[in-house]
Amino acid sequence: MSRKLLLENAHIEGIRYYDVYRKNGGYRSVEKALKMTPEEVVEEVKKSGLRGRGGAGFPTGMKWSFIAKPEGVPRHLVCNADESEPGTFKDRYLMEFLPHLLIEGLIVSSYALGSNTTYIYIRGEYAWIPDILEQAIAEAKANGFLGKNILNTGFDCEIYVQRGAGAYICGEETALIESLEGKRGNPRIKPPFPAVKGAWDRPTVVNNVETLAAVVPIINMGGEEYAKIGVGRSTGTKLISACGNINKPGVYEIDMTISVEEFIFSEEWCGGIKNGKRLKACIPGGSSVPILPANLLLKTAKGEPRMMNYESLADGGFATGTMMGSGGFIVFDEDQCVVKNTYTLARFYRHESCGQCSPCREGTGWMEKLLLRLEKGQGKTSDIDLLWDIQSKIEGNTICPLGDAAAWPVAAAIRHFRDEFEWHVTHAAEAQTRNYGLAHY
Ligand code: NAD
């Protein structure tokens, strides 16, 4: 049984509302943190080893300590609730069922960073959630946890919810900031990082929903205790949104000491592959991380069981490993066609490219066209090489990581499933009527 720090109270009826949340220990971390100095709060987060839960896994305490503090210039905390990575829906779950956990984490984090005006930027498609968040904010304010002079400490904080308009690119932190400022969501060149020059050119920390929620147990239990959970640099717990061909899709909290095999096949988690089929492959960290075939997914290249943590999932680099990413865990059974699924992703990235950088704007379109051609059995072997060439010219050549995110799934699909691409060329007629599947191995 994995330890639960975030979802521990998710089953309690009415936990979405202040009274029930407070009765079950809510807002204790605010009471505790506001008796500490902001620097001490940052220190606890550093000690916890918490890494950003949006996908990049950057150490949160370190990011916080980078925030510039020019005299007289306001600083901002922005919560990135633009969760748009295909296969990722864990932040939605947190905001929908435990909104006060996020608000509590935001108050403590705002105090630590010196942000008196804090924003939640939420994707437009989560249309029903801003009302839930705004109600939680109003309840927190009515009970003295937000507004002026919080708990008589002299700390003022307001939280505003800003709705996006449904663009994946606005989850990239600098595009998000542009959008927050009322402009088109085009990513900015980094550096300068937002911690130095962010919203309205002010020092700004952008953190993911789950990261900010994790600050609550960190303050309650202390950074050192939090760091004891997990393994190595994968401390604490991680939310995983599991989907695809599994028996029990859903949002799970794991403590990063379980194996991938246990996570997929145990009744406690995904409950195995649907309809008694075999496991073919998995994208474990949201659509932009590399797909792995079952053999590499369950065991590392060294033959050790692959574990559900940052280091183990990445073991072997992109040659034989992948990434933890956002925790969007997409499972494919033996009937899934890798070419078709890669095409679906390529179509998504082409649609979502902001168009600023030529390699991404043009390259995503070419990849989509080639993949569709191959998928329909109208491709040539040279198309596979061309596809490889295009993805390699997008990677690393764009302002923001959307280019990499579009290139990596294509690269991994060809690297691990080249025979499946070739089958689509050699079995052109069949390719149009049925999927490749495991049977062809
Ligand atoms: P990144 O590595 O560029 O940055 C991570 C964070 O650390 C940023 O906030 C950045 O400002 C900060 N940072 C890094 N170096 C810094 C420095 N020297 N000084 C100050 N701050 C510094 O990654 P990213 O572009 O933020 O995120 C990419 C990841 O996002 C991908 O790996 C992908 O998994 C993930 N992603 C998630 C979603 C989702 O819906 N959750 C969607 C798309 C992509």
JSON list of N, CA and C and ligand atoms in Angstrom, two decimals, residues 54-56 58 63 66 83-85 168 173 190 193-195 206 288 323 325-326 401, ligand 1:
[
{"chain": "A", "resi": 54, "resn": "GLY", "atom": "N", "xyz": [5.03, 19.27, -13.06]},
{"chain": "A", "resi": 54, "resn": "GLY", "atom": "CA", "xyz": [4.41, 19.55, -14.37]},
{"chain": "A", "resi": 54, "resn": "GLY", "atom": "C", "xyz": [5.01, 18.70, -15.47]},
{"chain": "A", "resi": 55, "resn": "GLY", "atom": "N", "xyz": [6.26, 18.28, -15.29]},
{"chain": "A", "resi": 55, "resn": "GLY", "atom": "CA", "xyz": [6.90, 17.46, -16.32]},
{"chain": "A", "resi": 55, "resn": "GLY", "atom": "C", "xyz": [8.41, 17.57, -16.33]},
{"chain": "A", "resi": 56, "resn": "ALA", "atom": "N", "xyz": [8.94, 18.79, -16.07]},
{"chain": "A", "resi": 56, "resn": "ALA", "atom": "CA", "xyz": [10.38, 18.99, -16.19]},
{"chain": "A", "resi": 56, "resn": "ALA", "atom": "C", "xyz": [11.14, 18.44, -14.98]},
{"chain": "A", "resi": 58, "resn": "PHE", "atom": "N", "xyz": [12.16, 19.99, -12.33]},
{"chain": "A", "resi": 58, "resn": "PHE", "atom": "CA", "xyz": [13.17, 20.92, -11.82]},
{"chain": "A", "resi": 58, "resn": "PHE", "atom": "C", "xyz": [12.97, 21.10, -10.30]},
{"chain": "A", "resi": 63, "resn": "LYS", "atom": "N", "xyz": [14.28, 26.57, -7.59]},
{"chain": "A", "resi": 63, "resn": "LYS", "atom": "CA", "xyz": [13.60, 27.57, -8.42]},
{"chain": "A", "resi": 63, "resn": "LYS", "atom": "C", "xyz": [13.15, 28.75, -7.55]},
{"chain": "A", "resi": 66, "resn": "PHE", "atom": "N", "xyz": [15.85, 31.13, -6.69]},
{"chain": "A", "resi": 66, "resn": "PHE", "atom": "CA", "xyz": [16.34, 31.95, -7.81]},
{"chain": "A", "resi": 66, "resn": "PHE", "atom": "C", "xyz": [15.54, 33.24, -7.98]},
{"chain": "A", "resi": 83, "resn": "GLU", "atom": "N", "xyz": [-2.87, 22.23, -17.62]},
{"chain": "A", "resi": 83, "resn": "GLU", "atom": "CA", "xyz": [-2.64, 20.80, -17.92]},
{"chain": "A", "resi": 83, "resn": "GLU", "atom": "C", "xyz": [-3.27, 20.38, -19.25]},
{"chain": "A", "resi": 84, "resn": "SER", "atom": "N", "xyz": [-2.41, 20.29, -20.27]},
{"chain": "A", "resi": 84, "resn": "SER", "atom": "CA", "xyz": [-2.94, 19.97, -21.61]},
{"chain": "A", "resi": 84, "resn": "SER", "atom": "C", "xyz": [-2.26, 18.80, -22.26]},
{"chain": "A", "resi": 85, "resn": "GLU", "atom": "N", "xyz": [-1.25, 18.27, -21.59]},
{"chain": "A", "resi": 85, "resn": "GLU", "atom": "CA", "xyz": [-0.48, 17.18, -22.18]},
{"chain": "A", "resi": 85, "resn": "GLU", "atom": "C", "xyz": [-1.39, 15.96, -22.37]},
{"chain": "A", "resi": 168, "resn": "TYR", "atom": "N", "xyz": [-2.72, 24.63, -26.17]},
{"chain": "A", "resi": 168, "resn": "TYR", "atom": "CA", "xyz": [-1.71, 23.81, -25.48]},
{"chain": "A", "resi": 168, "resn": "TYR", "atom": "C", "xyz": [-0.46, 24.62, -25.19]},
{"chain": "A", "resi": 173, "resn": "GLU", "atom": "N", "xyz": [5.53, 27.93, -19.78]},
{"chain": "A", "resi": 173, "resn": "GLU", "atom": "CA", "xyz": [5.43, 29.01, -18.80]},
{"chain": "A", "resi": 173, "resn": "GLU", "atom": "C", "xyz": [5.54, 30.43, -19.35]},
{"chain": "A", "resi": 190, "resn": "LYS", "atom": "N", "xyz": [14.27, 31.95, -23.31]},
{"chain": "A", "resi": 190, "resn": "LYS", "atom": "CA", "xyz": [14.82, 31.87, -21.96]},
{"chain": "A", "resi": 190, "resn": "LYS", "atom": "C", "xyz": [16.32, 31.59, -22.06]},
{"chain": "A", "resi": 193, "resn": "PHE", "atom": "N", "xyz": [14.93, 33.75, -17.27]},
{"chain": "A", "resi": 193, "resn": "PHE", "atom": "CA", "xyz": [13.87, 32.90, -16.75]},
{"chain": "A", "resi": 193, "resn": "PHE", "atom": "C", "xyz": [12.83, 33.76, -16.04]},
{"chain": "A", "resi": 194, "resn": "PRO", "atom": "N", "xyz": [11.59, 33.26, -15.98]},
{"chain": "A", "resi": 194, "resn": "PRO", "atom": "CA", "xyz": [10.55, 34.06, -15.32]},
{"chain": "A", "resi": 194, "resn": "PRO", "atom": "C", "xyz": [10.91, 34.45, -13.88]},
{"chain": "A", "resi": 195, "resn": "ALA", "atom": "N", "xyz": [11.71, 33.62, -13.22]},
{"chain": "A", "resi": 195, "resn": "ALA", "atom": "CA", "xyz": [12.07, 33.96, -11.83]},
{"chain": "A", "resi": 195, "resn": "ALA", "atom": "C", "xyz": [12.80, 35.30, -11.76]},
{"chain": "A", "resi": 206, "resn": "VAL", "atom": "N", "xyz": [6.56, 30.21, -11.76]},
{"chain": "A", "resi": 206, "resn": "VAL", "atom": "CA", "xyz": [5.43, 29.44, -12.30]},
{"chain": "A", "resi": 206, "resn": "VAL", "atom": "C", "xyz": [5.61, 28.00, -11.84]},
{"chain": "A", "resi": 288, "resn": "SER", "atom": "N", "xyz": [4.46, 13.69, -24.76]},
{"chain": "A", "resi": 288, "resn": "SER", "atom": "CA", "xyz": [5.73, 14.13, -25.35]},
{"chain": "A", "resi": 288, "resn": "SER", "atom": "C", "xyz": [6.92, 13.27, -24.93]},
{"chain": "A", "resi": 323, "resn": "MET", "atom": "N", "xyz": [10.89, 9.00, -19.80]},
{"chain": "A", "resi": 323, "resn": "MET", "atom": "CA", "xyz": [10.86, 10.03, -18.76]},
{"chain": "A", "resi": 323, "resn": "MET", "atom": "C", "xyz": [9.60, 9.90, -17.90]},
{"chain": "A", "resi": 325, "resn": "GLY", "atom": "N", "xyz": [8.08, 12.63, -16.84]},
{"chain": "A", "resi": 325, "resn": "GLY", "atom": "CA", "xyz": [7.25, 13.69, -17.40]},
{"chain": "A", "resi": 325, "resn": "GLY", "atom": "C", "xyz": [6.16, 14.13, -16.44]},
{"chain": "A", "resi": 326, "resn": "SER", "atom": "N", "xyz": [4.97, 14.30, -16.97]},
{"chain": "A", "resi": 326, "resn": "SER", "atom": "CA", "xyz": [3.85, 14.80, -16.17]},
{"chain": "A", "resi": 326, "resn": "SER", "atom": "C", "xyz": [3.12, 13.68, -15.43]},
{"chain": "A", "resi": 401, "resn": "PRO", "atom": "N", "xyz": [9.91, 24.05, -25.63]},
{"chain": "A", "resi": 401, "resn": "PRO", "atom": "CA", "xyz": [9.99, 22.58, -25.76]},
{"chain": "A", "resi": 401, "resn": "PRO", "atom": "C", "xyz": [8.89, 21.94, -26.60]},
{"chain": "B", "resi": 1, "resn": "NAD", "atom": "P1", "xyz": [12.49, 23.58, -18.26]},
{"chain": "B", "resi": 1, "resn": "NAD", "atom": "O1", "xyz": [13.42, 22.49, -17.90]},
{"chain": "B", "resi": 1, "resn": "NAD", "atom": "O2", "xyz": [12.94, 24.60, -19.29]},
{"chain": "B", "resi": 1, "resn": "NAD", "atom": "O3", "xyz": [12.17, 24.44, -16.95]},
{"chain": "B", "resi": 1, "resn": "NAD", "atom": "C1", "xyz": [11.70, 23.92, -15.77]},
{"chain": "B", "resi": 1, "resn": "NAD", "atom": "C2", "xyz": [11.47, 25.04, -14.81]},
{"chain": "B", "resi": 1, "resn": "NAD", "atom": "O4", "xyz": [12.67, 25.42, -14.18]},
{"chain": "B", "resi": 1, "resn": "NAD", "atom": "C3", "xyz": [10.91, 26.32, -15.42]},
{"chain": "B", "resi": 1, "resn": "NAD", "atom": "O5", "xyz": [9.99, 26.89, -14.53]},
{"chain": "B", "resi": 1, "resn": "NAD", "atom": "C4", "xyz": [12.13, 27.22, -15.57]},
{"chain": "B", "resi": 1, "resn": "NAD", "atom": "O6", "xyz": [11.80, 28.59, -15.53]},
{"chain": "B", "resi": 1, "resn": "NAD", "atom": "C5", "xyz": [12.92, 26.80, -14.35]},
{"chain": "B", "resi": 1, "resn": "NAD", "atom": "N1", "xyz": [14.36, 27.00, -14.53]},
{"chain": "B", "resi": 1, "resn": "NAD", "atom": "C6", "xyz": [15.21, 26.19, -15.21]},
{"chain": "B", "resi": 1, "resn": "NAD", "atom": "N2", "xyz": [16.46, 26.69, -15.15]},
{"chain": "B", "resi": 1, "resn": "NAD", "atom": "C7", "xyz": [16.39, 27.83, -14.42]},
{"chain": "B", "resi": 1, "resn": "NAD", "atom": "C8", "xyz": [17.35, 28.80, -14.01]},
{"chain": "B", "resi": 1, "resn": "NAD", "atom": "N3", "xyz": [18.64, 28.71, -14.33]},
{"chain": "B", "resi": 1, "resn": "NAD", "atom": "N4", "xyz": [16.93, 29.85, -13.28]},
{"chain": "B", "resi": 1, "resn": "NAD", "atom": "C9", "xyz": [15.63, 29.97, -12.94]},
{"chain": "B", "resi": 1, "resn": "NAD", "atom": "N5", "xyz": [14.67, 29.07, -13.29]},
{"chain": "B", "resi": 1, "resn": "NAD", "atom": "C10", "xyz": [15.05, 28.03, -14.02]},
{"chain": "B", "resi": 1, "resn": "NAD", "atom": "O7", "xyz": [11.14, 22.90, -18.69]},
{"chain": "B", "resi": 1, "resn": "NAD", "atom": "P2", "xyz": [9.71, 23.51, -19.07]},
{"chain": "B", "resi": 1, "resn": "NAD", "atom": "O8", "xyz": [9.76, 24.14, -20.40]},
{"chain": "B", "resi": 1, "resn": "NAD", "atom": "O9", "xyz": [9.17, 24.35, -17.94]},
{"chain": "B", "resi": 1, "resn": "NAD", "atom": "O10", "xyz": [8.80, 22.20, -19.11]},
{"chain": "B", "resi": 1, "resn": "NAD", "atom": "C11", "xyz": [9.00, 21.18, -20.06]},
{"chain": "B", "resi": 1, "resn": "NAD", "atom": "C12", "xyz": [8.23, 19.96, -19.60]},
{"chain": "B", "resi": 1, "resn": "NAD", "atom": "O11", "xyz": [6.87, 20.25, -19.51]},
{"chain": "B", "resi": 1, "resn": "NAD", "atom": "C13", "xyz": [8.33, 18.77, -20.52]},
{"chain": "B", "resi": 1, "resn": "NAD", "atom": "O12", "xyz": [9.35, 17.92, -20.04]},
{"chain": "B", "resi": 1, "resn": "NAD", "atom": "C14", "xyz": [6.95, 18.11, -20.45]},
{"chain": "B", "resi": 1, "resn": "NAD", "atom": "O13", "xyz": [7.03, 16.88, -19.74]},
{"chain": "B", "resi": 1, "resn": "NAD", "atom": "C15", "xyz": [6.15, 19.06, -19.63]},
{"chain": "B", "resi": 1, "resn": "NAD", "atom": "N6", "xyz": [4.83, 19.34, -20.17]},
{"chain": "B", "resi": 1, "resn": "NAD", "atom": "C16", "xyz": [3.78, 19.21, -19.32]},
{"chain": "B", "resi": 1, "resn": "NAD", "atom": "C17", "xyz": [2.50, 19.47, -19.74]},
{"chain": "B", "resi": 1, "resn": "NAD", "atom": "C18", "xyz": [1.33, 19.28, -18.79]},
{"chain": "B", "resi": 1, "resn": "NAD", "atom": "O14", "xyz": [0.18, 19.38, -19.23]},
{"chain": "B", "resi": 1, "resn": "NAD", "atom": "N7", "xyz": [1.57, 19.02, -17.52]},
{"chain": "B", "resi": 1, "resn": "NAD", "atom": "C19", "xyz": [2.28, 19.89, -21.05]},
{"chain": "B", "resi": 1, "resn": "NAD", "atom": "C20", "xyz": [3.36, 20.02, -21.91]},
{"chain": "B", "resi": 1, "resn": "NAD", "atom": "C21", "xyz": [4.64, 19.75, -21.47]}
]
